[in-house]
Amino acid sequence: MKLLALETSTENCSVALLNEDKITFKSELAPQHHAEIIIPMIDALLKESSLTKNDLDGIVLSQGPGSFTGVRIAASTAQGLALGLDKKVALVTSLEALAIEALADSNKTPDYVVSSIDARMGEVYLAVYKYVNNSLELLDEERVLKPEDAITLIKSLLNTDNYLLAGSGVAVLQKYGFDSDTQVSADFPQAQFILEKGKELFEKGKTVDASQALPLYVRNEVTWKKVSEQHH
């Protein structure tokens, strides 16, 4: 299977290629320049593997949450490629990408992984995963919260000190008194870490059409849910 993964939800822009069993990737810290560099990065990555876009079996999109502009860039690029190639898209969240990376970086087997991205404006994106049978299970849901509320939620979901921390939001939580001896791993979500999950989704047929390769904002979804609940 040949899959291309895209991740642009933070200051870091990354693209990764799964070519059968081999993973190659490009990653660049380039705030505000994702739109300019993502296509050249994809082209260079394919060229290095002597592949063209037509060789791809599908796209893996890290759909956010993160910077609103950033998540839109990866989503629109994924849509364009999937539409042009008539291929499907597998969706992974940026918070899960962080959790997968934290697991890869760690030499311990945790019970939980806490992923958090700085959402600016005094908030953080948060997801807490239970790690069971080599897979991550999302507890609760992805949320955007004030740091103090995030800390309360983390404490209510974790019943052990055996966990990993990942992402830029952890530093924000620490400023608000989140006290932990656990080292933070995985500063930014990276495309190479979502390829395996993407492949699994393709193998299970859990993919979407190009038109459904949409950014995950989290913020808007919360208000949308409230509006839709009012109509039911």
C-alpha positions as a LaTeX table, in Angstrom:
\begin{tabular}{lrrr}
\hline
Residue & $x$ (\AA) & $y$ (\AA) & $z$ (\AA) \\
\hline
Met1 & 0.00 & 0.00 & 0.00 \\
Lys2 & 1.19 & 3.50 & $-0.85$ \\
Leu3 & $-0.22$ & 6.29 & 1.29 \\
Leu4 & 0.55 & 9.98 & 1.66 \\
Ala5 & $-0.02$ & 11.63 & 5.06 \\
Leu6 & $-0.43$ & 15.37 & 5.71 \\
Glu7 & $-0.15$ & 17.25 & 9.03 \\
Thr8 & $-0.26$ & 21.06 & 9.26 \\
Ser9 & $-2.26$ & 21.78 & 12.41 \\
Thr10 & 0.53 & 23.52 & 14.36 \\
Glu11 & 3.61 & 25.62 & 13.48 \\
Asn12 & 5.11 & 22.44 & 12.07 \\
Cys13 & 4.32 & 21.31 & 8.53 \\
Ser14 & 4.96 & 17.65 & 7.74 \\
Val15 & 4.24 & 15.18 & 4.96 \\
Ala16 & 5.01 & 11.47 & 5.01 \\
Leu17 & 4.91 & 8.60 & 2.56 \\
Leu18 & 4.25 & 4.94 & 3.18 \\
Asn19 & 5.69 & 2.95 & 0.28 \\
Glu20 & 4.78 & $-0.66$ & 1.09 \\
Asp21 & 6.74 & $-1.07$ & 4.37 \\
Lys22 & 9.03 & 1.93 & 4.05 \\
Ile23 & 8.24 & 5.31 & 5.62 \\
Thr24 & 9.87 & 8.55 & 4.45 \\
Phe25 & 8.92 & 12.04 & 5.56 \\
Lys26 & 9.68 & 15.73 & 5.43 \\
Ser27 & 9.05 & 18.08 & 8.32 \\
Glu28 & 9.60 & 21.80 & 8.62 \\
Leu29 & 8.95 & 24.32 & 11.36 \\
Ala30 & 7.45 & 27.09 & 9.23 \\
Pro31 & 4.76 & 29.18 & 10.95 \\
Gln32 & 2.46 & 30.87 & 8.42 \\
His33 & 4.17 & 29.25 & 5.43 \\
His34 & 2.42 & 25.88 & 5.23 \\
Ala35 & 0.40 & 26.83 & 2.15 \\
Glu36 & 3.57 & 27.69 & 0.20 \\
Ile37 & 5.64 & 24.68 & 1.18 \\
Ile38 & 3.26 & 21.72 & 1.40 \\
Ile39 & 2.98 & 20.94 & $-2.34$ \\
Pro40 & 6.76 & 21.24 & $-3.00$ \\
Met41 & 7.34 & 18.97 & 0.03 \\
Ile42 & 4.91 & 16.37 & $-1.36$ \\
Asp43 & 6.49 & 16.55 & $-4.83$ \\
Ala44 & 10.01 & 16.14 & $-3.41$ \\
Leu45 & 8.95 & 13.21 & $-1.23$ \\
Leu46 & 7.35 & 11.35 & $-4.14$ \\
Lys47 & 10.30 & 12.08 & $-6.42$ \\
Glu48 & 12.78 & 10.67 & $-3.89$ \\
Ser49 & 10.81 & 7.40 & $-3.89$ \\
Ser50 & 10.48 & 7.43 & $-7.70$ \\
Leu51 & 6.70 & 7.61 & $-7.40$ \\
Thr52 & 4.07 & 9.91 & $-8.86$ \\
Lys53 & 0.77 & 10.97 & $-7.30$ \\
Asn54 & $-0.98$ & 8.40 & $-9.50$ \\
Asp55 & 0.84 & 5.61 & $-7.65$ \\
Leu56 & $-0.85$ & 6.54 & $-4.36$ \\
Asp57 & $-3.58$ & 4.29 & $-2.96$ \\
Gly58 & $-4.96$ & 7.01 & $-0.71$ \\
Ile59 & $-4.40$ & 10.00 & 1.56 \\
Val60 & $-4.15$ & 10.13 & 5.36 \\
Leu61 & $-5.23$ & 13.48 & 6.79 \\
Ser62 & $-4.47$ & 14.79 & 10.24 \\
Gln63 & $-7.65$ & 16.84 & 10.44 \\
Gly64 & $-6.86$ & 18.91 & 13.52 \\
Pro65 & $-7.67$ & 20.44 & 15.91 \\
Gly66 & $-5.04$ & 23.15 & 15.86 \\
Ser67 & $-4.50$ & 26.44 & 14.09 \\
Phe68 & $-7.65$ & 27.18 & 12.06 \\
Thr69 & $-5.59$ & 28.21 & 9.02 \\
Gly70 & $-3.27$ & 25.24 & 9.42 \\
Val71 & $-5.95$ & 22.56 & 9.57 \\
Arg72 & $-7.65$ & 24.05 & 6.51 \\
Ile73 & $-4.43$ & 23.83 & 4.48 \\
Ala74 & $-3.96$ & 20.09 & 5.06 \\
Ala75 & $-7.66$ & 19.41 & 4.52 \\
Ser76 & $-7.90$ & 21.33 & 1.25 \\
Thr77 & $-4.67$ & 19.72 & 0.00 \\
Ala78 & $-6.02$ & 16.25 & 0.91 \\
Gln79 & $-9.33$ & 17.03 & $-0.78$ \\
Gly80 & $-7.63$ & 18.23 & $-3.95$ \\
Leu81 & $-5.38$ & 15.18 & $-4.18$ \\
Ala82 & $-8.12$ & 12.67 & $-3.36$ \\
Leu83 & $-10.51$ & 14.27 & $-5.83$ \\
Gly84 & $-7.93$ & 14.45 & $-8.62$ \\
Leu85 & $-6.78$ & 10.87 & $-8.07$ \\
Asp86 & $-10.24$ & 9.49 & $-7.23$ \\
Lys87 & $-8.91$ & 8.06 & $-3.97$ \\
Lys88 & $-10.25$ & 7.83 & $-0.42$ \\
Val89 & $-9.04$ & 9.65 & 2.68 \\
Ala90 & $-8.38$ & 8.22 & 6.16 \\
Leu91 & $-8.92$ & 10.71 & 9.00 \\
Val92 & $-6.78$ & 10.87 & 12.13 \\
Thr93 & $-6.82$ & 13.73 & 14.67 \\
Ser94 & $-3.75$ & 15.79 & 15.51 \\
Leu95 & $-4.23$ & 14.82 & 19.17 \\
Glu96 & $-4.09$ & 11.12 & 18.30 \\
Ala97 & $-1.00$ & 11.80 & 16.16 \\
Leu98 & 0.67 & 13.25 & 19.27 \\
Ala99 & $-0.35$ & 10.24 & 21.35 \\
Ile100 & 1.06 & 7.80 & 18.78 \\
Glu101 & 4.32 & 9.76 & 18.67 \\
Ala102 & 4.55 & 9.82 & 22.48 \\
Leu103 & 4.16 & 6.03 & 22.53 \\
Ala104 & 6.88 & 5.64 & 19.89 \\
Asp105 & 9.24 & 7.89 & 21.89 \\
Ser106 & 8.64 & 6.20 & 25.22 \\
Asn107 & 10.26 & 3.08 & 26.60 \\
Lys108 & 7.45 & 2.50 & 29.08 \\
Thr109 & 4.00 & 1.06 & 28.53 \\
Pro110 & 1.53 & 3.62 & 29.88 \\
Asp111 & $-2.05$ & 3.15 & 30.96 \\
Tyr112 & $-3.00$ & 6.53 & 29.49 \\
Val113 & $-1.73$ & 9.17 & 27.08 \\
Val114 & $-2.73$ & 12.82 & 27.56 \\
Ser115 & $-2.45$ & 14.93 & 24.38 \\
Ser116 & $-2.82$ & 18.68 & 24.46 \\
Ile117 & $-2.23$ & 21.47 & 21.94 \\
Asp118 & $-2.03$ & 25.16 & 22.83 \\
Ala119 & $-5.22$ & 26.62 & 21.32 \\
Arg120 & $-4.09$ & 30.20 & 22.10 \\
Met121 & $-6.63$ & 32.63 & 23.55 \\
Gly122 & $-6.18$ & 31.06 & 26.99 \\
Glu123 & $-7.39$ & 27.60 & 26.00 \\
Val124 & $-6.00$ & 24.17 & 25.17 \\
Tyr125 & $-7.17$ & 21.32 & 22.96 \\
Leu126 & $-7.27$ & 18.14 & 24.98 \\
Ala127 & $-7.72$ & 14.41 & 24.43 \\
Val128 & $-7.12$ & 11.65 & 26.95 \\
Tyr129 & $-6.52$ & 8.13 & 25.65 \\
Lys130 & $-6.52$ & 4.81 & 27.45 \\
Tyr131 & $-3.82$ & 2.51 & 26.11 \\
Val132 & $-5.14$ & $-1.05$ & 25.93 \\
Asn133 & $-3.97$ & $-4.03$ & 23.85 \\
Asn134 & $-1.56$ & $-1.88$ & 21.86 \\
Ser135 & $-4.27$ & 0.54 & 20.83 \\
Leu136 & $-5.44$ & 3.98 & 21.90 \\
Glu137 & $-9.03$ & 4.43 & 23.05 \\
Leu138 & $-10.35$ & 7.98 & 23.32 \\
Leu139 & $-11.96$ & 8.67 & 26.69 \\
Asp140 & $-14.63$ & 11.35 & 26.76 \\
Glu141 & $-14.04$ & 13.35 & 23.53 \\
Glu142 & $-11.67$ & 15.89 & 21.99 \\
Arg143 & $-12.30$ & 19.17 & 23.75 \\
Val144 & $-11.17$ & 22.77 & 23.86 \\
Leu145 & $-10.99$ & 23.96 & 27.46 \\
Lys146 & $-9.64$ & 26.59 & 29.78 \\
Pro147 & $-6.44$ & 25.19 & 31.35 \\
Glu148 & $-7.95$ & 24.87 & 34.84 \\
Asp149 & $-10.93$ & 22.92 & 33.43 \\
Ala150 & $-8.58$ & 20.71 & 31.42 \\
Ile151 & $-6.61$ & 19.89 & 34.59 \\
Thr152 & $-9.83$ & 18.97 & 36.42 \\
Leu153 & $-10.90$ & 16.71 & 33.54 \\
Ile154 & $-7.49$ & 15.00 & 33.34 \\
Lys155 & $-7.54$ & 14.30 & 37.07 \\
Ser156 & $-11.05$ & 12.87 & 36.85 \\
Leu157 & $-10.13$ & 10.54 & 33.97 \\
Leu158 & $-6.77$ & 9.24 & 35.22 \\
Asn159 & $-6.61$ & 6.82 & 38.11 \\
Thr160 & $-2.87$ & 6.15 & 37.91 \\
Asp161 & 0.47 & 7.95 & 37.56 \\
Asn162 & 1.42 & 5.68 & 34.67 \\
Tyr163 & 0.74 & 8.00 & 31.74 \\
Leu164 & 2.48 & 9.91 & 28.96 \\
Leu165 & 2.12 & 13.62 & 28.17 \\
Ala166 & 2.31 & 14.99 & 24.65 \\
Gly167 & 2.01 & 18.34 & 22.89 \\
Ser168 & 2.40 & 22.08 & 23.24 \\
Gly169 & $-0.62$ & 22.41 & 25.52 \\
Val170 & 1.13 & 20.66 & 28.41 \\
Ala171 & 3.35 & 23.71 & 29.07 \\
Val172 & 0.18 & 25.83 & 29.33 \\
Leu173 & $-1.33$ & 23.36 & 31.81 \\
Gln174 & 1.87 & 23.42 & 33.87 \\
Lys175 & 1.64 & 27.22 & 34.13 \\
Tyr176 & $-1.78$ & 26.69 & 35.68 \\
Gly177 & $-0.45$ & 24.31 & 38.29 \\
Phe178 & $-0.63$ & 20.95 & 36.53 \\
Asp179 & 1.99 & 19.09 & 38.51 \\
Ser180 & 3.53 & 15.98 & 37.02 \\
Asp181 & 6.84 & 14.12 & 37.13 \\
Thr182 & 6.16 & 12.82 & 33.63 \\
Gln183 & 8.36 & 14.24 & 30.87 \\
Val184 & 6.59 & 15.74 & 27.87 \\
Ser185 & 7.24 & 14.00 & 24.60 \\
Ala186 & 6.19 & 14.96 & 21.07 \\
Asp187 & 6.10 & 18.75 & 20.77 \\
Phe188 & 4.22 & 18.75 & 17.47 \\
Pro189 & 2.01 & 16.22 & 15.70 \\
Gln190 & 3.93 & 14.70 & 12.77 \\
Ala191 & 2.67 & 13.08 & 9.57 \\
Gln192 & 4.91 & 9.99 & 9.77 \\
Phe193 & 3.17 & 8.86 & 12.95 \\
Ile194 & $-0.30$ & 8.68 & 11.40 \\
Leu195 & 0.62 & 6.44 & 8.45 \\
Glu196 & 0.26 & 3.18 & 10.35 \\
Lys197 & $-3.13$ & 4.19 & 11.77 \\
Gly198 & $-4.11$ & 5.41 & 8.30 \\
Lys199 & $-3.15$ & 2.08 & 6.76 \\
Glu200 & $-5.23$ & 0.27 & 9.39 \\
Leu201 & $-8.24$ & 2.49 & 8.53 \\
Phe202 & $-7.80$ & 1.76 & 4.81 \\
Glu203 & $-7.57$ & $-1.98$ & 5.47 \\
Lys204 & $-10.79$ & $-1.84$ & 7.52 \\
Gly205 & $-12.53$ & 0.30 & 4.90 \\
Lys206 & $-12.97$ & 3.14 & 7.40 \\
Thr207 & $-12.26$ & 5.94 & 4.94 \\
Val208 & $-14.16$ & 8.90 & 3.50 \\
Asp209 & $-14.61$ & 10.51 & 0.10 \\
Ala210 & $-12.67$ & 13.66 & $-0.76$ \\
Ser211 & $-15.68$ & 15.86 & 0.07 \\
Gln212 & $-15.69$ & 14.52 & 3.65 \\
Ala213 & $-12.00$ & 15.21 & 4.28 \\
Leu214 & $-12.88$ & 18.11 & 6.56 \\
Pro215 & $-10.94$ & 19.97 & 9.25 \\
Leu216 & $-11.76$ & 19.19 & 12.87 \\
Tyr217 & $-12.07$ & 22.53 & 14.62 \\
Val218 & $-13.57$ & 21.30 & 17.94 \\
Arg219 & $-14.64$ & 24.87 & 18.85 \\
Asn220 & $-17.32$ & 25.15 & 16.18 \\
Glu221 & $-18.52$ & 21.61 & 16.77 \\
Val222 & $-19.43$ & 22.40 & 20.35 \\
Thr223 & $-21.73$ & 25.26 & 19.38 \\
Trp224 & $-23.08$ & 23.27 & 16.44 \\
Lys225 & $-24.01$ & 20.38 & 18.74 \\
Lys226 & $-25.85$ & 22.76 & 21.03 \\
Val227 & $-27.77$ & 24.24 & 18.11 \\
Ser228 & $-28.66$ & 20.80 & 16.71 \\
Glu229 & $-29.76$ & 19.60 & 20.15 \\
Gln230 & $-32.19$ & 22.51 & 20.37 \\
His231 & $-33.90$ & 21.29 & 17.20 \\
His232 & $-34.44$ & 17.76 & 18.48 \\
\hline
\end{tabular}
